[in-house]
Tab-separated table of C-alpha atoms and ligand atoms in Angstrom:
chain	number	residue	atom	x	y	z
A	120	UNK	CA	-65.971	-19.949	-9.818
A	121	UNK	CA	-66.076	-19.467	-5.968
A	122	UNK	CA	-63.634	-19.785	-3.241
A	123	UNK	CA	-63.319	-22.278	-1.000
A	124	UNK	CA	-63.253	-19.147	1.290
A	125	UNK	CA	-65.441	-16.864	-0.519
A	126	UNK	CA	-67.678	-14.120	2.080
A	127	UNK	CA	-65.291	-15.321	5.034
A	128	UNK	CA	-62.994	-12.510	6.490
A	129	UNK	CA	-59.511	-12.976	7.554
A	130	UNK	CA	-56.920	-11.775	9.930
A	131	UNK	CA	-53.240	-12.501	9.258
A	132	UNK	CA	-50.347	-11.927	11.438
A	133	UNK	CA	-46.812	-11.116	9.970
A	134	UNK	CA	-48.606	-10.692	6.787
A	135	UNK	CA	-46.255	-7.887	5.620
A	136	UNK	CA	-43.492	-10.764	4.104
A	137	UNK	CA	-42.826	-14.701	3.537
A	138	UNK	CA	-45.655	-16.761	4.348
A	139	UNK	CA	-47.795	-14.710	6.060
A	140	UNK	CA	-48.068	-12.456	2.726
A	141	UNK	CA	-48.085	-15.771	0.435
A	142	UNK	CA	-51.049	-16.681	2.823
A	143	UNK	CA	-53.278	-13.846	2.916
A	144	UNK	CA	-53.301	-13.993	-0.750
A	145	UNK	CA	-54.434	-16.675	-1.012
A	146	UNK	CA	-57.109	-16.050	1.061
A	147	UNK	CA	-58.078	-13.198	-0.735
A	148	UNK	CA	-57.777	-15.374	-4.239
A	149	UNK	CA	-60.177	-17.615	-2.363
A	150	UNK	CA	-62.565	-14.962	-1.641
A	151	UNK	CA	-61.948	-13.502	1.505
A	152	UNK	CA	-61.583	-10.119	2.840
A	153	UNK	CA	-57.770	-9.637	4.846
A	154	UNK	CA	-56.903	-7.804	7.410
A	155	UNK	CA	-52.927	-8.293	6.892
A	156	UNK	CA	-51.181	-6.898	10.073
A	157	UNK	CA	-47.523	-6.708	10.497
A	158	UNK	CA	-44.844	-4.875	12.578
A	159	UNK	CA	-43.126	-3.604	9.745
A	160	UNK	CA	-46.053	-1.599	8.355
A	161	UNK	CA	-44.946	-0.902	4.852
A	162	UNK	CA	-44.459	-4.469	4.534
A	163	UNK	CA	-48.577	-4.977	5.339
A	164	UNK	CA	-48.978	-2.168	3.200
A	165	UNK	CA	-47.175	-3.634	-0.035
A	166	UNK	CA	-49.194	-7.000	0.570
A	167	UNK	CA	-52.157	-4.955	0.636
A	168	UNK	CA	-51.298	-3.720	-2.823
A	169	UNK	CA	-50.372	-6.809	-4.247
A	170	UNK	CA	-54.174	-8.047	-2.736
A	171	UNK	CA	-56.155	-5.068	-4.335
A	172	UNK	CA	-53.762	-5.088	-7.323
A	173	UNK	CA	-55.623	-8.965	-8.141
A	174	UNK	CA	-59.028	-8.103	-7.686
A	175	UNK	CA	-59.350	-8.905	-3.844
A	176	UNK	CA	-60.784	-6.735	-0.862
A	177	UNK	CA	-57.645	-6.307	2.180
A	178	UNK	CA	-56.645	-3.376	4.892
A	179	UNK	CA	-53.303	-3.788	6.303
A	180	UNK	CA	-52.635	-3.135	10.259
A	181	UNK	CA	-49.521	-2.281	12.016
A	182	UNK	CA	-48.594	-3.823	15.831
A	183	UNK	CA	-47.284	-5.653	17.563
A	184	UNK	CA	-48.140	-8.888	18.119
A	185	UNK	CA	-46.160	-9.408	21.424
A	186	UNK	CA	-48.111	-6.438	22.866
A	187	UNK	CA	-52.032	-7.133	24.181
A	188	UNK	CA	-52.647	-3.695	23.380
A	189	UNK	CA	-51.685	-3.657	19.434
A	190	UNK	CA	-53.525	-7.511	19.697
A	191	UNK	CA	-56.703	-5.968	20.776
A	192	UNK	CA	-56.743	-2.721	18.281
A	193	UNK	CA	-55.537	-5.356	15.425
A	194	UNK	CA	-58.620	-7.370	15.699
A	195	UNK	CA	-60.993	-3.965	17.137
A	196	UNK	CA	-59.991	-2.234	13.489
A	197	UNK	CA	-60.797	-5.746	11.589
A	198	UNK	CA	-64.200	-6.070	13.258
A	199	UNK	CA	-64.826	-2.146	12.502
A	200	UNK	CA	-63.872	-3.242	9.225
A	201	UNK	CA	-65.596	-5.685	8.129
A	202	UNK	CA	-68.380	-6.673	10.623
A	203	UNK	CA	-66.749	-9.518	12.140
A	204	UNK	CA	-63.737	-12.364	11.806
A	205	UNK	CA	-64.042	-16.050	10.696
A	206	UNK	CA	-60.429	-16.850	10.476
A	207	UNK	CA	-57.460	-16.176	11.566
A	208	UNK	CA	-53.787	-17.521	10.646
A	209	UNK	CA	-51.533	-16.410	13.807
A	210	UNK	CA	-48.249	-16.546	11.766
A	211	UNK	CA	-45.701	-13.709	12.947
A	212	UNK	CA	-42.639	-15.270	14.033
A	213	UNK	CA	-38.871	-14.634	14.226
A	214	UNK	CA	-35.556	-17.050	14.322
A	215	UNK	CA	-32.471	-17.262	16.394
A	216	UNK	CA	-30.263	-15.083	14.340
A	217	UNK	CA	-33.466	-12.576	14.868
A	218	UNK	CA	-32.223	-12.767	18.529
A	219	UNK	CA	-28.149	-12.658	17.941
A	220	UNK	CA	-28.424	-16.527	18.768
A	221	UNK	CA	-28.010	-18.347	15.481
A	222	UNK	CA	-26.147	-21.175	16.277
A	223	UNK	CA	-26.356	-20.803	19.501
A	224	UNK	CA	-26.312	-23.767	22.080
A	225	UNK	CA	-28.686	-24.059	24.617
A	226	UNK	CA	-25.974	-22.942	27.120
A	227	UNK	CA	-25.112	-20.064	25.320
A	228	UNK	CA	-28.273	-18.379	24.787
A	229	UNK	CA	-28.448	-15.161	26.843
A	230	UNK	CA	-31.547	-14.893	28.999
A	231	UNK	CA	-32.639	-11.728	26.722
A	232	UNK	CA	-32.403	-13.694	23.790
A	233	UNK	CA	-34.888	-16.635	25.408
A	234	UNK	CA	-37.245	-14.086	26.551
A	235	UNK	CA	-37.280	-12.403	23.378
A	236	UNK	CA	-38.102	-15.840	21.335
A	237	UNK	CA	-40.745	-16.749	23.680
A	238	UNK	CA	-42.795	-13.290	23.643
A	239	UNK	CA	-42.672	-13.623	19.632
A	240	UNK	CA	-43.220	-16.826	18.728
A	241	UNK	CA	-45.331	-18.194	21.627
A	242	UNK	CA	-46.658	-15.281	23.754
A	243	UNK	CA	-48.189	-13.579	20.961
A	244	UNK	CA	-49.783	-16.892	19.471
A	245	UNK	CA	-51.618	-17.271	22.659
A	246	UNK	CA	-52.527	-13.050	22.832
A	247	UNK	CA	-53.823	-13.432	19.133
A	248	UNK	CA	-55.570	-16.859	20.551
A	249	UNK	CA	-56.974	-14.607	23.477
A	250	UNK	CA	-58.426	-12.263	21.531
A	251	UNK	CA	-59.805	-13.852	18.618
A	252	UNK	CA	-61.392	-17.131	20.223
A	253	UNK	CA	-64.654	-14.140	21.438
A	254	UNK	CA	-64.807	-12.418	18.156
A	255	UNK	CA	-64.973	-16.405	16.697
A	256	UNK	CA	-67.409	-17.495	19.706
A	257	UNK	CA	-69.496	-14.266	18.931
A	258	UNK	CA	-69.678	-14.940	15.110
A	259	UNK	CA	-71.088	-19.150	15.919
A	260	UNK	CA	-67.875	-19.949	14.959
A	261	UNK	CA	-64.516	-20.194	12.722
A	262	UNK	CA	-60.802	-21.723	11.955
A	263	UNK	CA	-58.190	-20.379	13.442
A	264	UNK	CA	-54.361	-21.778	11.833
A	265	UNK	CA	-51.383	-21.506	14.489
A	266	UNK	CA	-48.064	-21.547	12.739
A	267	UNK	CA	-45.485	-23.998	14.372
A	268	UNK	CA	-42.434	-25.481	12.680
A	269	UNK	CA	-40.861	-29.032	12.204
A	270	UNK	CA	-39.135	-27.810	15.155
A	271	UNK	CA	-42.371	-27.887	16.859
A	272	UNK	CA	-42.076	-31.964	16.454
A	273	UNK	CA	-38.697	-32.342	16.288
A	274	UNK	CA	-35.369	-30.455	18.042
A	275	UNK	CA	-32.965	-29.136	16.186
A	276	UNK	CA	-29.374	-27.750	17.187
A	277	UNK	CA	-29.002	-24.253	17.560
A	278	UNK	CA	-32.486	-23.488	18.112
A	279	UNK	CA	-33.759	-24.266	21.484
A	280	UNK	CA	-35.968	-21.360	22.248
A	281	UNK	CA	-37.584	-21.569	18.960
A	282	UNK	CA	-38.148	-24.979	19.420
A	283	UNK	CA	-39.432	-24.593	22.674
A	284	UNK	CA	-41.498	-22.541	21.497
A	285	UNK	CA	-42.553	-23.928	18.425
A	286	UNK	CA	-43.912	-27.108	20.521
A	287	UNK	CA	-45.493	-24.976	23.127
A	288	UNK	CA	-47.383	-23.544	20.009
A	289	UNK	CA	-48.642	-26.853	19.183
A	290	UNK	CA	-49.756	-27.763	22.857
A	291	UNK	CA	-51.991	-24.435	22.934
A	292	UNK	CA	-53.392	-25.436	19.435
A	293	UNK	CA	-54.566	-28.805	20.933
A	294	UNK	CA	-55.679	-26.777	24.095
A	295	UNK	CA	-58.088	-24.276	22.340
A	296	UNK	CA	-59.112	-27.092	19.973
A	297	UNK	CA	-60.431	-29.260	22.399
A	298	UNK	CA	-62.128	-25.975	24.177
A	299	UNK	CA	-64.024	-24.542	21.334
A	300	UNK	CA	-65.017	-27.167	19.677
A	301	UNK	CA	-68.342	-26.816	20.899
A	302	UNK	CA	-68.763	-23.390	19.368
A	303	UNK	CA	-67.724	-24.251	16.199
A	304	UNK	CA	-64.260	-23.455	16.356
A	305	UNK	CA	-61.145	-25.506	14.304
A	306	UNK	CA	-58.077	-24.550	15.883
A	307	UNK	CA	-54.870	-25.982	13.996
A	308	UNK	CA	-51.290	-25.529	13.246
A	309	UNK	CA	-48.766	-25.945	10.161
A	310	UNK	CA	-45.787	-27.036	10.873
A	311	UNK	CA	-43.769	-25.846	7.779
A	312	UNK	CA	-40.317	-27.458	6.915
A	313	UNK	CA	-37.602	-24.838	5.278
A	314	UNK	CA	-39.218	-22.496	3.198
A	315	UNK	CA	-37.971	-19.998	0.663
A	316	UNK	CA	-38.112	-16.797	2.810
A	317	UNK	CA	-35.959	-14.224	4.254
A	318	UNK	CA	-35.896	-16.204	7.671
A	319	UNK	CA	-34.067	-18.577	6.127
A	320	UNK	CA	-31.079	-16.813	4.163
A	321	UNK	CA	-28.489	-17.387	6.297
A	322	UNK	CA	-29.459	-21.001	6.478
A	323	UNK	CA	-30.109	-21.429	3.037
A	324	UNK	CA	-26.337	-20.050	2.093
A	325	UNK	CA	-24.402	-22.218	4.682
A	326	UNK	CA	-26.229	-25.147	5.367
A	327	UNK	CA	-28.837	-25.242	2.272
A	328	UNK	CA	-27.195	-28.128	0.282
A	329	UNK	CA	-26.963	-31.162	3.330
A	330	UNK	CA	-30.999	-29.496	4.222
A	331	UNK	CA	-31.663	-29.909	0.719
A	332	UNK	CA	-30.177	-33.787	0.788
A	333	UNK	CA	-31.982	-34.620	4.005
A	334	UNK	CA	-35.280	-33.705	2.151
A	335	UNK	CA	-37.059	-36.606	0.047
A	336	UNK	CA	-38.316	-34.301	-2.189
A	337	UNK	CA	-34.634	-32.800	-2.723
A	338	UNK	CA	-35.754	-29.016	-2.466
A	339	UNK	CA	-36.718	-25.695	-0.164
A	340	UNK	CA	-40.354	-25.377	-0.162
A	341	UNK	CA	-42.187	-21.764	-1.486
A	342	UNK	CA	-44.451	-20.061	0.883
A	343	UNK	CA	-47.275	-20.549	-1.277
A	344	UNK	CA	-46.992	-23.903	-0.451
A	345	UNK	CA	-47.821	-23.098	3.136
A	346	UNK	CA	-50.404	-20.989	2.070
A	347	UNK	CA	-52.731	-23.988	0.286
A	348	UNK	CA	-52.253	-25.686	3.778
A	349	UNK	CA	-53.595	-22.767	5.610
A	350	UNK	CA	-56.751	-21.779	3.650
A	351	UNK	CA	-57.421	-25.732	3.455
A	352	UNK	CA	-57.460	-25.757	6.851
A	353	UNK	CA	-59.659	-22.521	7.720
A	354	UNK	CA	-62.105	-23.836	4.703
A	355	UNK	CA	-65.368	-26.111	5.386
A	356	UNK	CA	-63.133	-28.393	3.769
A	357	UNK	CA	-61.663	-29.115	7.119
A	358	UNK	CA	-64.730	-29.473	8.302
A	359	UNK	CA	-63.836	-32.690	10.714
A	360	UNK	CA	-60.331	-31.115	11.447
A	361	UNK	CA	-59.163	-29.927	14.851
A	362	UNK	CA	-56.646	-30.006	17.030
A	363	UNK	CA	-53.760	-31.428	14.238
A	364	UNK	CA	-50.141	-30.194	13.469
A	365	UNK	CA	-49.706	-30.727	9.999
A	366	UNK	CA	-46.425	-30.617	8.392
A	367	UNK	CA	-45.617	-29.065	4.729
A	368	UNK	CA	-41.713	-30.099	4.900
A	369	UNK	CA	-41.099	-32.325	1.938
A	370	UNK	CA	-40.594	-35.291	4.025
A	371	UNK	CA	-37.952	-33.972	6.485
A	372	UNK	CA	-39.936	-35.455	9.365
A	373	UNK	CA	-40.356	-38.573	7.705
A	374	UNK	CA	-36.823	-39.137	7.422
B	571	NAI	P1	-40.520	-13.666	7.531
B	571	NAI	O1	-39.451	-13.020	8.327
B	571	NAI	O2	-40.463	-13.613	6.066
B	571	NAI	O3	-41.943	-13.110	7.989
B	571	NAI	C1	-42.268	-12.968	9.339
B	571	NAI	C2	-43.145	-11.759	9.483
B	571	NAI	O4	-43.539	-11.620	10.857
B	571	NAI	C3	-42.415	-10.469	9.111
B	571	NAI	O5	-43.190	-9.718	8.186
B	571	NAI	C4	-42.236	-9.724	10.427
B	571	NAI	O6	-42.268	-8.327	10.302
B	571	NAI	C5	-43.428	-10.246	11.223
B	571	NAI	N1	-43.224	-10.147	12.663
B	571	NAI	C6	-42.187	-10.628	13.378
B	571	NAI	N2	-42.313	-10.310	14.668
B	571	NAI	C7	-43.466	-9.582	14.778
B	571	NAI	C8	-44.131	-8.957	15.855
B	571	NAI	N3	-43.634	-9.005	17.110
B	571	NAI	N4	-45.293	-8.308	15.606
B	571	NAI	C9	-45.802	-8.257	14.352
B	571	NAI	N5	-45.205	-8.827	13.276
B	571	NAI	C10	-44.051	-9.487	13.495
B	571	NAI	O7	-40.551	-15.182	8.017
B	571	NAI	P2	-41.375	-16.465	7.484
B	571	NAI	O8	-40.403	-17.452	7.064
B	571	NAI	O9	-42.454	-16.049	6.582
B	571	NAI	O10	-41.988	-16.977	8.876
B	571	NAI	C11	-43.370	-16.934	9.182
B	571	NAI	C12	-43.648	-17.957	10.265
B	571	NAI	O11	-43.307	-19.255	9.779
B	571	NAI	C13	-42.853	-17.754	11.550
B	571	NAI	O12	-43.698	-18.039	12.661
B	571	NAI	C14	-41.758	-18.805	11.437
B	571	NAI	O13	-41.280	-19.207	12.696
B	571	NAI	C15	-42.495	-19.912	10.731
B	571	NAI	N6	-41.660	-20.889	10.047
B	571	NAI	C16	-40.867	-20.513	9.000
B	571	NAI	C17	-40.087	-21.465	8.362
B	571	NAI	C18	-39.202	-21.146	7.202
B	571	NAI	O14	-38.460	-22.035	6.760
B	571	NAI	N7	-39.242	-19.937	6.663
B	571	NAI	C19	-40.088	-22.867	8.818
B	571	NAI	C20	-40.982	-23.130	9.908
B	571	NAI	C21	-41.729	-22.171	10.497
């Protein structure tokens, strides 16, 4: 049996851990070629591994993503890999405690700290966005999947860069979507709820049980979760879908 993604090739950012690694393999299990890129480049390395170790075709790609520079030789070493791109899922991200501001209110986040989350989590969305939306123009087309956050819908206390920054996200999905349409280009985001990764430890051990009662379906989500979202979206599947935040929370934002 085929993939829903099988020939396309794939570029994933902060694809060394969490969802970014859940993601690209799945898009290798749906039958594309990754180029899994990452800061931390033994992370990209071991998802690599875990990619050839089930059959499936990947390189991995250090950088980073908050610098044009490591942007452009990212997607320059994926095209002189493997011809050309047809998807990309612009994923690396960091939170507040990432930036010494966990529970930090607005007030009290240092201007470092802001700059910081807005280089990481939104700069380098529109950088990846930059540079990909030619290879994708060049190729007749492609999906590219922007991850946001429920907190790029909703605001949440002790987060106000990130969720600046995770609506700003959303804003230059609808943007490019509207943009690029024309050449064939789906631009969307996932907004994920809390997920099982190492970004959410700390918030898992002291606020996990009143997150876990707020969400209908009474859990933490799994990356891999995400991951069916994201190759759904950057599959033909999608065909007629642009320019949408979709969330993968378990119902928080229903609430
Ligand atoms: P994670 O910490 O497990 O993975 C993030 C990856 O991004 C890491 O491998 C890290 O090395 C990489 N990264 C960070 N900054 C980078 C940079 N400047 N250049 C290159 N790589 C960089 O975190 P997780 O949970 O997998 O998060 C992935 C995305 O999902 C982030 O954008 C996050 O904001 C978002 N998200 C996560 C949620 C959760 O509950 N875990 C909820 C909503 C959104």
């Amino acid at each position: 049996m085929t993939g829903i993604l099988q020939g396309k090739i794939a570029v994933v950012t902060g694809g060394g851990n969490g969802i970014g690694r859940e993601a690209a393999l799945a898009f290798a299990r749906e039958g594309a070629r990754v180029a899994v890129a990452d800061y931390e480049a033994n992370a990209a390395a071991d998802t690599v591994g875990l990619i050839n170790a089930g059959g499936g075709q990947a390189i991995s790609l250090s950088g980073d993503v908050t610098v044009a520079a490591d942007v452009q030789a990212m997607l320059d070493a994926t095209i002189a890999a493997y011809g050309r791109l047809d998807c990309a899922f612009n994923n690396a991200g960091i939170a507040p405690y990432q930036v010494d501001a966990a529970g930090k209110l607005t007030h009290e986040w240092s201007e470092s700290a802001f700059d910081r989350m807005i280089d990481v989590n939104l700069k380098s969305v529109w950088l990846c966005l930059k540079h990909e939306l030619p290879l994708l123009r060049a190729n007749g087309g492609g999906a590219i999947v922007n991850t946001a956050s429920i907190a790029g819908l909703i605001g949440l206390r002790g987060s106000t860069a990130y969720v600046a920054a995770k609506h700003a996200v959303i804003g230059l999905t609808k943007t490019a979507a509207m943009e690029y349409a024309a050449d064939g280009i789906r631009v969307n985001a996932v907004c994920p709820g809390f997920i099982t990764t190492r970004m959410t430890t700390w918030t898992r051990e002291n606020r996990g049980e009143a997150i876990v009662a707020g969400t209908p379906l009474g859990r933490f989500g799994e990356p891999r979760e995400i991951a069916e979202m994201v190759v759904w979206l950057c599959s033909d599947r999608a065909s007629f879908v642009t320019g949408a935040a979709y969330q993968v929370d378990g119902g928080w934002t229903a609430v």
